[in-house]
CSV table of N, CA and C and ligand atoms in Angstrom, one decimal:
chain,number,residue,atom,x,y,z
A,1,UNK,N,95.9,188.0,64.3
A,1,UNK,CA,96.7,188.4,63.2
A,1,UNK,C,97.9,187.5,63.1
A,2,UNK,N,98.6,187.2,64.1
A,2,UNK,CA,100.1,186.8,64.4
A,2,UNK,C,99.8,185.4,64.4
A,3,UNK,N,98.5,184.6,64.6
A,3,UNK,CA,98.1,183.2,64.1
A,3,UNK,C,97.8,182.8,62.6
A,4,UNK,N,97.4,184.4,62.0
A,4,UNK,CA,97.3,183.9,60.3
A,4,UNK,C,98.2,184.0,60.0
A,5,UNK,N,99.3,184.7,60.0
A,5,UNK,CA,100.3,184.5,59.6
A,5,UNK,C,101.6,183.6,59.2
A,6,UNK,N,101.1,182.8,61.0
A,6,UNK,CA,101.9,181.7,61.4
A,6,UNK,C,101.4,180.5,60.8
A,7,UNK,N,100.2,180.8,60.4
A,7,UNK,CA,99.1,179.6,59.7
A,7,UNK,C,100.0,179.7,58.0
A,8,UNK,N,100.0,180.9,57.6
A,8,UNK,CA,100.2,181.3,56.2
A,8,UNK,C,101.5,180.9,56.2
A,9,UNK,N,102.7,181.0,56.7
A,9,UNK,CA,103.7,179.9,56.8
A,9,UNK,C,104.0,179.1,56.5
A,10,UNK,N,103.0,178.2,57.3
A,10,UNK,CA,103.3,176.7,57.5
A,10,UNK,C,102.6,176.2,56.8
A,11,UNK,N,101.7,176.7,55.8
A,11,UNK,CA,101.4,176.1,54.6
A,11,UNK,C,102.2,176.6,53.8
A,12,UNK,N,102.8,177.9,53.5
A,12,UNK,CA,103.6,177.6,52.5
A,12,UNK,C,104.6,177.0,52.5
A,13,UNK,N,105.2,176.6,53.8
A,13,UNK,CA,106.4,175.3,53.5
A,13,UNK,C,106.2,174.3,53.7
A,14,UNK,N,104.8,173.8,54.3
A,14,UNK,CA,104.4,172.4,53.5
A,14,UNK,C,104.4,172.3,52.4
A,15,UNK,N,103.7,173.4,51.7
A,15,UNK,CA,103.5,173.6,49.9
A,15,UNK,C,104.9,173.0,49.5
A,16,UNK,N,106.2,173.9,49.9
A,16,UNK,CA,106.8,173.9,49.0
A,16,UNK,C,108.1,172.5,49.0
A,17,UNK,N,108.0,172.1,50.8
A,17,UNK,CA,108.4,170.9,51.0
A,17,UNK,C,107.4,169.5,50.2
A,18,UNK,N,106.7,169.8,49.5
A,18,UNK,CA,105.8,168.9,49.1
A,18,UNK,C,105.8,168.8,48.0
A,19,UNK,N,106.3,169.9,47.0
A,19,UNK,CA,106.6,170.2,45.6
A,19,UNK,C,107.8,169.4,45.4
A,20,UNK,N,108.8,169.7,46.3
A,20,UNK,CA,110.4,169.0,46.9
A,20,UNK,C,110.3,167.7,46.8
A,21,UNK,N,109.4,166.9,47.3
A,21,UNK,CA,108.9,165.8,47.7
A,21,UNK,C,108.2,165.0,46.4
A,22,UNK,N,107.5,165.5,45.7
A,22,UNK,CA,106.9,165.4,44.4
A,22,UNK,C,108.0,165.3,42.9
A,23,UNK,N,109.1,166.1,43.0
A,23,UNK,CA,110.0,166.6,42.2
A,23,UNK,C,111.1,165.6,42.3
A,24,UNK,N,111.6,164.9,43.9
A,24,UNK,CA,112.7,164.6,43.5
A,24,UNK,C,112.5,163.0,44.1
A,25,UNK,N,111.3,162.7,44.9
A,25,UNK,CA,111.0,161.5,45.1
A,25,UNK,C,111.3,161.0,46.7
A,26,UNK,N,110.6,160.4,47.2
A,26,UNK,CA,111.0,160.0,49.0
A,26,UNK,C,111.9,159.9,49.0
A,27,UNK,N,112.6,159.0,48.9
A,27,UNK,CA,113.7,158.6,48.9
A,27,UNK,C,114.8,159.8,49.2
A,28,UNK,N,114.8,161.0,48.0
A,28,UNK,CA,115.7,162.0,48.2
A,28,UNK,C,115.4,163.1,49.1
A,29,UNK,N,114.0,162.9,48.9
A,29,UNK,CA,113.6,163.8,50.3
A,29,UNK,C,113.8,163.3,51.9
A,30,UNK,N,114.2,162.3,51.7
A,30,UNK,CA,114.0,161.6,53.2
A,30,UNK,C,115.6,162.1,53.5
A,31,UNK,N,116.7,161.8,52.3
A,31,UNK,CA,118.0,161.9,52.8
A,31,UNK,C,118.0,163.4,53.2
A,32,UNK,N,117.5,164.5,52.1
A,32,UNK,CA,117.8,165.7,52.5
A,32,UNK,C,117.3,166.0,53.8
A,33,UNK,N,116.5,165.5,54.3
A,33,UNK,CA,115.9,166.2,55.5
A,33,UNK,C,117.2,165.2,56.8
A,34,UNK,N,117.7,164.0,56.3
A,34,UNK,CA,118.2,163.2,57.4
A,34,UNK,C,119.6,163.1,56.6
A,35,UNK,N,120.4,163.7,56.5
A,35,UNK,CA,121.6,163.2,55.9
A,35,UNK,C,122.6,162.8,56.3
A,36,UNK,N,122.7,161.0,56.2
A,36,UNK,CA,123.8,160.3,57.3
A,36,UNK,C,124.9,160.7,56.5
A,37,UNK,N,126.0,160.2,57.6
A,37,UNK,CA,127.2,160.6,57.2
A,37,UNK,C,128.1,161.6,57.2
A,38,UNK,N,127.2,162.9,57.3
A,38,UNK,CA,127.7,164.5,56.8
A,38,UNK,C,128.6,164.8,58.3
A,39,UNK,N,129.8,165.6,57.7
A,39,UNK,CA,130.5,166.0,58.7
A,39,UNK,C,132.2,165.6,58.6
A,40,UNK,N,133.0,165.7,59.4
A,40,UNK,CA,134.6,165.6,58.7
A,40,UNK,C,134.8,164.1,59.6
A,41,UNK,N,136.1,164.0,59.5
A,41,UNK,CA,136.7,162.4,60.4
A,41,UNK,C,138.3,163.6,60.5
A,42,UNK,N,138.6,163.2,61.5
A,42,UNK,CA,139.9,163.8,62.3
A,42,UNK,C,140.8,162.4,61.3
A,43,UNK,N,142.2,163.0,60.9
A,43,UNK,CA,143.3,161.6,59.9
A,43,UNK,C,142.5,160.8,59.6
A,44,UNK,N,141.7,161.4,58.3
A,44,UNK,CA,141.4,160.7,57.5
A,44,UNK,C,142.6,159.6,56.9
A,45,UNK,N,142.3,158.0,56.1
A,45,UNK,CA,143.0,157.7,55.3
A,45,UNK,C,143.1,157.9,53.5
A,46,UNK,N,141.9,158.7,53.5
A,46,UNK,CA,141.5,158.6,52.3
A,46,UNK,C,141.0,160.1,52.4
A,47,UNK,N,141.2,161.3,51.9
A,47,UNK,CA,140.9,162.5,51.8
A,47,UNK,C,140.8,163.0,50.2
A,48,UNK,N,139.5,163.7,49.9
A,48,UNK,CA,139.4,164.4,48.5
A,48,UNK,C,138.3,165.8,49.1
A,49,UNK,N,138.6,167.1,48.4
A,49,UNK,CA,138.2,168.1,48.3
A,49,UNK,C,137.8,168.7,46.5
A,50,UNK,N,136.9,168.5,46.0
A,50,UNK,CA,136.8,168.9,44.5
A,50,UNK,C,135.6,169.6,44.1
A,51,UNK,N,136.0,170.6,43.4
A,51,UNK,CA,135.3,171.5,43.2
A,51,UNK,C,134.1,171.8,41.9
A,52,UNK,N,133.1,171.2,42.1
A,52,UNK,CA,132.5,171.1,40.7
A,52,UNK,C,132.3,172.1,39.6
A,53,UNK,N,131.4,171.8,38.2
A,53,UNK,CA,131.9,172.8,37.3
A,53,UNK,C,130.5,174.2,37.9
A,54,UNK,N,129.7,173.8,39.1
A,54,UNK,CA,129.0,174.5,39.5
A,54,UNK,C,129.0,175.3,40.7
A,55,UNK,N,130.7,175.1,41.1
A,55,UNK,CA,131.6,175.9,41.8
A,55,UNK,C,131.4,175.2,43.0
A,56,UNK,N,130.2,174.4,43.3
A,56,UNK,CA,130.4,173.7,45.1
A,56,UNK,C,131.4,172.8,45.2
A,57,UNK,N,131.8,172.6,46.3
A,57,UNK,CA,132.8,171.5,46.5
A,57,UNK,C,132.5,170.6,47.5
A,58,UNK,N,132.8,169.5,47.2
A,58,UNK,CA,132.6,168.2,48.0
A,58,UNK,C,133.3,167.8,48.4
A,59,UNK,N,133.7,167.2,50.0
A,59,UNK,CA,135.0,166.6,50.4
A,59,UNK,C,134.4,165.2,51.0
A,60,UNK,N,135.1,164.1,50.9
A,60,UNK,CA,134.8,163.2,51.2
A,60,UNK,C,136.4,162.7,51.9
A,61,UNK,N,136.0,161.9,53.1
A,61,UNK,CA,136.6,161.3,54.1
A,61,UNK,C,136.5,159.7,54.7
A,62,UNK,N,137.6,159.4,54.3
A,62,UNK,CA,137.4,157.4,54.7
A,62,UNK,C,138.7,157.6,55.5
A,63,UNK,N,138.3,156.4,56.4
A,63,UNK,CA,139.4,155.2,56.6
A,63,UNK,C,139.1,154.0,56.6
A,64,UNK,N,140.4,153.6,56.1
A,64,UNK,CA,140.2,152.2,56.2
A,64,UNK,C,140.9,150.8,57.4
A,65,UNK,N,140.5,149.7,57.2
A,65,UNK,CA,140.8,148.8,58.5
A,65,UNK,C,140.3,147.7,57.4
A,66,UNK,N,141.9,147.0,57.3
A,66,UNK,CA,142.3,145.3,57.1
A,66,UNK,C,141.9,145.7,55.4
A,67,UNK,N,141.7,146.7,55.0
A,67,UNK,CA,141.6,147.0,53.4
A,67,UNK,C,140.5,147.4,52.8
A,68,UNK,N,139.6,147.6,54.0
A,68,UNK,CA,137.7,147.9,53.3
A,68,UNK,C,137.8,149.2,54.5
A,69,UNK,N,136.7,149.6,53.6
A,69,UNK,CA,136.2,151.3,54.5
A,69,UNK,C,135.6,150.9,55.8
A,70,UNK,N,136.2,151.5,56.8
A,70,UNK,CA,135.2,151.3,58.0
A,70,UNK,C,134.1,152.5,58.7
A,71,UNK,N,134.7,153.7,57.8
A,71,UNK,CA,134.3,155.1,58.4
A,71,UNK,C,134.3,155.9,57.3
A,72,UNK,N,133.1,156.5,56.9
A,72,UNK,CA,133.0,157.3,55.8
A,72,UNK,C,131.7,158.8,55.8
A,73,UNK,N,132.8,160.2,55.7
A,73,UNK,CA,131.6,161.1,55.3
A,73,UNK,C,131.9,162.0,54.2
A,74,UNK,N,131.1,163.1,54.6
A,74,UNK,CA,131.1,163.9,53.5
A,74,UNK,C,131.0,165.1,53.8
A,75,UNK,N,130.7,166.3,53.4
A,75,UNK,CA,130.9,167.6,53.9
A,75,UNK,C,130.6,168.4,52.1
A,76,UNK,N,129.7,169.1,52.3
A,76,UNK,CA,129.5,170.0,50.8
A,76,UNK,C,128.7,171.2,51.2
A,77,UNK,N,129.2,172.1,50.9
A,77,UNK,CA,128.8,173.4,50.8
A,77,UNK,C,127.7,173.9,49.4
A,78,UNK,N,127.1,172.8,48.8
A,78,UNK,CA,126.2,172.8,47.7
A,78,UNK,C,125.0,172.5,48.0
A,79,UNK,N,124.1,172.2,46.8
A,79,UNK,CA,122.9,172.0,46.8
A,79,UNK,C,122.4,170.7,47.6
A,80,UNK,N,120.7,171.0,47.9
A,80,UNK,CA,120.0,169.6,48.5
A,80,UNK,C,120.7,168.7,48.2
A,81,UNK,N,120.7,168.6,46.3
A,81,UNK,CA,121.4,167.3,45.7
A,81,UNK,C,122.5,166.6,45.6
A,82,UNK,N,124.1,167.5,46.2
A,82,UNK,CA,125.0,167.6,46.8
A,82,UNK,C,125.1,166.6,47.5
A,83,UNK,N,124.4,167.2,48.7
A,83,UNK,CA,123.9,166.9,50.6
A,83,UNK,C,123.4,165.0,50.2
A,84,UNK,N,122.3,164.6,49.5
A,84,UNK,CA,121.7,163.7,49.1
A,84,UNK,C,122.7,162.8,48.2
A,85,UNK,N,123.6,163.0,47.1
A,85,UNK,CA,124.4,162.3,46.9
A,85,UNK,C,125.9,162.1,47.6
A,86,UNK,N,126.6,162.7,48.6
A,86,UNK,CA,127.2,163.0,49.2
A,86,UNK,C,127.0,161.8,50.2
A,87,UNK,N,125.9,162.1,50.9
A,87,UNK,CA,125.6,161.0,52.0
A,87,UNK,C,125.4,159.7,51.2
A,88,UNK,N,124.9,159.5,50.0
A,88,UNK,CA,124.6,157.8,49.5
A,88,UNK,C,126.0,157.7,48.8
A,89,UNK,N,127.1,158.4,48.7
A,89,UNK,CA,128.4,157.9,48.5
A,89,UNK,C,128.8,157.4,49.9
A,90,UNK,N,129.1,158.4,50.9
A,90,UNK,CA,129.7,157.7,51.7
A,90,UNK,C,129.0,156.5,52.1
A,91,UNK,N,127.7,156.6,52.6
A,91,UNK,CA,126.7,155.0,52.7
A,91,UNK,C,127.2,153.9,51.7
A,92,UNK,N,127.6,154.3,50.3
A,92,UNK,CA,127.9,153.2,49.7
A,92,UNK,C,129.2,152.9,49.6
A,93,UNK,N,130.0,153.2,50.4
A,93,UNK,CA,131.7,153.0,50.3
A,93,UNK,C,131.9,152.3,51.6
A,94,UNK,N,131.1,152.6,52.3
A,94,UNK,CA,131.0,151.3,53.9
A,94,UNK,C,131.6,150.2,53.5
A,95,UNK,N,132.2,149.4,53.8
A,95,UNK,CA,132.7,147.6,53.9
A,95,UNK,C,133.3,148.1,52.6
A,96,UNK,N,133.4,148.8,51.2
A,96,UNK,CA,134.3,148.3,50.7
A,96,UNK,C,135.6,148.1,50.2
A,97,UNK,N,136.5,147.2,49.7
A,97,UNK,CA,137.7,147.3,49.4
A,97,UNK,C,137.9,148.6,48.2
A,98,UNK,N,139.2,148.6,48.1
A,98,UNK,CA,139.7,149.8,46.9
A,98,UNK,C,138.9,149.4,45.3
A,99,UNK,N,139.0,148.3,45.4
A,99,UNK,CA,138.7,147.5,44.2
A,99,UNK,C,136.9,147.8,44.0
A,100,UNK,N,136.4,147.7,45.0
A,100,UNK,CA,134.8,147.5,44.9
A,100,UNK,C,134.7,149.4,45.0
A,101,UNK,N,135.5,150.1,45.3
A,101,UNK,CA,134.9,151.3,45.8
A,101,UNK,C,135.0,152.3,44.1
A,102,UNK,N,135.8,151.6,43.3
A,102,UNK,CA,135.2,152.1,41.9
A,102,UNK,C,134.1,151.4,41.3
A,103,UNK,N,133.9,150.9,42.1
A,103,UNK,CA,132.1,150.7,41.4
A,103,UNK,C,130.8,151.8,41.9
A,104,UNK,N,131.5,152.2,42.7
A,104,UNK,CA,130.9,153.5,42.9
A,104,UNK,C,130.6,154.8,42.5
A,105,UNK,N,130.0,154.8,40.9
A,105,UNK,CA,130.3,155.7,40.2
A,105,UNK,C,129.0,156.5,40.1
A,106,UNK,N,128.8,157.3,39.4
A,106,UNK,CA,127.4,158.5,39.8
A,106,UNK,C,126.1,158.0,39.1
A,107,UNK,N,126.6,156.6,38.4
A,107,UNK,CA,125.3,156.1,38.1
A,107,UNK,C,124.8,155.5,39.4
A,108,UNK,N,125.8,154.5,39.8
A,108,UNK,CA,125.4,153.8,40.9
A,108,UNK,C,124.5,154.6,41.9
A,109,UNK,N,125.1,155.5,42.2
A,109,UNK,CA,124.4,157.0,43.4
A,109,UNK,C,123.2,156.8,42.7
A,110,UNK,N,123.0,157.4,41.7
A,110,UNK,CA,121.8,157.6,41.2
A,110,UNK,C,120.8,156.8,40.9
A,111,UNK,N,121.2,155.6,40.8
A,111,UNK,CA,120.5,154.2,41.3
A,111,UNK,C,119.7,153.9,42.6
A,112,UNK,N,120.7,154.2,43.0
A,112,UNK,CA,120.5,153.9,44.4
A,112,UNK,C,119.7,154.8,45.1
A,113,UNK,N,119.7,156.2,44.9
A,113,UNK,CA,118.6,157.2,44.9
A,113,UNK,C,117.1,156.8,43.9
A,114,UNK,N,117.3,156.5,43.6
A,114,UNK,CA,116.1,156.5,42.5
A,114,UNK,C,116.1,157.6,41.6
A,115,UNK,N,117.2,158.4,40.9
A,115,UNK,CA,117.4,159.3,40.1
A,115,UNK,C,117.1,160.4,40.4
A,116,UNK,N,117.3,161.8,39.9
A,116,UNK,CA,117.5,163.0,40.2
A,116,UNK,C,117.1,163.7,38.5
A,117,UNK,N,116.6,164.8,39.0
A,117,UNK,CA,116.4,165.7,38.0
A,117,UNK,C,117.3,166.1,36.5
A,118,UNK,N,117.5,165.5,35.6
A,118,UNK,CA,118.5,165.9,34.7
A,118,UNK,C,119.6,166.7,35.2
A,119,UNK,N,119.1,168.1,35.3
A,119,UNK,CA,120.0,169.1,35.9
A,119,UNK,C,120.5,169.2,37.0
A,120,UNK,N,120.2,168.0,38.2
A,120,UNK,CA,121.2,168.1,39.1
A,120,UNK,C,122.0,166.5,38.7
A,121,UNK,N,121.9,165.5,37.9
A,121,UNK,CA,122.6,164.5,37.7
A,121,UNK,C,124.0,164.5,38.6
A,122,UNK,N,124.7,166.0,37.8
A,122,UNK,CA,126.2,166.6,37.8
A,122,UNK,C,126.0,166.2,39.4
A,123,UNK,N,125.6,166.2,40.1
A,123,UNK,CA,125.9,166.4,41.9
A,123,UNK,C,126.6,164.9,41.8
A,124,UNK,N,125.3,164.1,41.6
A,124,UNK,CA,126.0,162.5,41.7
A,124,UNK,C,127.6,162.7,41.1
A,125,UNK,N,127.9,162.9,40.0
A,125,UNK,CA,129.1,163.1,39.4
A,125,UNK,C,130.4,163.5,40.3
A,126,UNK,N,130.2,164.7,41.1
A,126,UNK,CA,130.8,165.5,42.1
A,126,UNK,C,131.2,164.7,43.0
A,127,UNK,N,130.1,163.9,43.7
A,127,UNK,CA,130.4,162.8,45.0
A,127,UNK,C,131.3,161.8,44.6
A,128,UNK,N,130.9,161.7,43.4
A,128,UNK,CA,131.7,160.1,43.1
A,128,UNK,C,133.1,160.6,42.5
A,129,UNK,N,133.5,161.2,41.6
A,129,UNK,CA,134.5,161.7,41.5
A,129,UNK,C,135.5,161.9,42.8
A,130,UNK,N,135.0,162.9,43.5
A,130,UNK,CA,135.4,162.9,44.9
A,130,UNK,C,135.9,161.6,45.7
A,131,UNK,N,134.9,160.8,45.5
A,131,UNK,CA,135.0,159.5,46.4
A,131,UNK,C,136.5,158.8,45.9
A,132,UNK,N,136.2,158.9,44.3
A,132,UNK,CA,137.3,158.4,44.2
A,132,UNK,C,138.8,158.9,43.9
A,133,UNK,N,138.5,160.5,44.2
A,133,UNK,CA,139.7,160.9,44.8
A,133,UNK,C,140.6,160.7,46.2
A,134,UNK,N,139.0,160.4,47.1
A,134,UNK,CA,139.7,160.1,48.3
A,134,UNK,C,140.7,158.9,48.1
A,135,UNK,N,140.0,157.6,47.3
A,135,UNK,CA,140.2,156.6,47.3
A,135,UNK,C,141.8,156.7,46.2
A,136,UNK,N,141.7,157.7,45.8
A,136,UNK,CA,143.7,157.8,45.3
A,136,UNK,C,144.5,158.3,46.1
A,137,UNK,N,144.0,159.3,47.0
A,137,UNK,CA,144.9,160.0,48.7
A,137,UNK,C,145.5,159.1,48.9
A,138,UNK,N,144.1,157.1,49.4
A,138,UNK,CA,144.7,156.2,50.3
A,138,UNK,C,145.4,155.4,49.5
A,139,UNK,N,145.4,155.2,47.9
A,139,UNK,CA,146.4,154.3,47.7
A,139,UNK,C,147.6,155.0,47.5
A,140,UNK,N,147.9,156.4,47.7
A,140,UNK,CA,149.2,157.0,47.6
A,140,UNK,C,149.8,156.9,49.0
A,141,UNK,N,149.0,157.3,49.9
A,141,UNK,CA,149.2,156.7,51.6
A,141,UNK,C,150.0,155.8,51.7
A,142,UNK,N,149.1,154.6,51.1
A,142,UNK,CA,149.6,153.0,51.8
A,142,UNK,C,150.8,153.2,50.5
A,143,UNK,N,150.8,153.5,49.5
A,143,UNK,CA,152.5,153.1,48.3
A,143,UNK,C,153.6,153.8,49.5
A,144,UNK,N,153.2,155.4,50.1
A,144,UNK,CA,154.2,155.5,50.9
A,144,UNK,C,155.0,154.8,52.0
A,145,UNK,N,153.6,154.6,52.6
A,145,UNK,CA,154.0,153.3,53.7
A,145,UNK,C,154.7,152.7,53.6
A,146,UNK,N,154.2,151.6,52.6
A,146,UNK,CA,155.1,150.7,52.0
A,146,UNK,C,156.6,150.5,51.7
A,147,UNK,N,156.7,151.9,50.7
A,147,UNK,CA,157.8,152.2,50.6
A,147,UNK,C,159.1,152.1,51.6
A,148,UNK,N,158.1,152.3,52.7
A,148,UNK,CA,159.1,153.3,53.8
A,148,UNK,C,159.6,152.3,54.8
A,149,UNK,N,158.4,151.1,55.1
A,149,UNK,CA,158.9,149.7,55.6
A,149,UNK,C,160.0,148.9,54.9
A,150,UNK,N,160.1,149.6,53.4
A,150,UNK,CA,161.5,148.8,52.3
A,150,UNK,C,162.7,149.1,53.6
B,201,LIG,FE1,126.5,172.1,42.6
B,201,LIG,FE2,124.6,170.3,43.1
B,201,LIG,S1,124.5,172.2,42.1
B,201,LIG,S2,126.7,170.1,43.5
């Protein structure tokens, strides 16, 4: 009895991990199941927390070294698609300067994913936004700095 059951399981979450799979493409299933990046950084230089219009929030966390990203995650309390754009922001903010890191905008993510379901598009939106709120924290950081060496 306690073997069909366990059988009847584990096909339905193959089933439905496979629908997942079918729906949003390798690629995004590979990240959701493995998502680099996720997690906080102790002083950050670059900090953003924002809250989408679908109430999750995204925080994204850099520093930087000699003016390019050397350390970058993310942390979201939202959907798969969140989790999956979340991680290919921070993955794409690696090495860059302030200048390249607005090229990182939710198309890019979505590119770089191989696209997302209409209705989750908004997530990419969320990460990147975010990203580049972190990336205003650090250029208000370093103006302070600056200032303070005057
Ligand atoms: Fe809210 Fe994806 S549904 S971030």
């Amino acid at each position: 009895m306690t073997d069909s059951i366990d059988d009847f399981v584990l096909k339905f979450q193959s089933e439905i991990l496979n629908e997942i799979k079918k729906t949003y493409g390798e690629k995004v299933y590979e990240r959701w199941l493995n998502p680099l990046y996720m997690g906080s950084i102790k002083d950050p230089d670059g900090y953003a927390r924002l809250k989408g219009r679908c109430e999750d929030t995204m925080e994204i966390f850099l520093v930087f070294e000699d003016d390019r990203v050397k350390q970058a995650s993310f942390q979201t309390d939202g959907c798969g698609s969140s989790i999956v754009c979340g991680s290919y922001a921070a993955e794409m903010a690696l090495g860059k300067s302030p200048d390249e890191l607005l090229e990182v905008t939710a198309e890019a993510i979505l590119e770089k994913l191989g696209g997302l379901p209409k209705e989750d598009e908004h997530c990419a939106f969320l990460a990147a936004e975010a990203l580049h709120e972190a990336l205003n924290g650090f250029m208000i950081k370093q103006a302070a700095r600056k200032r303070n060496k005057l």
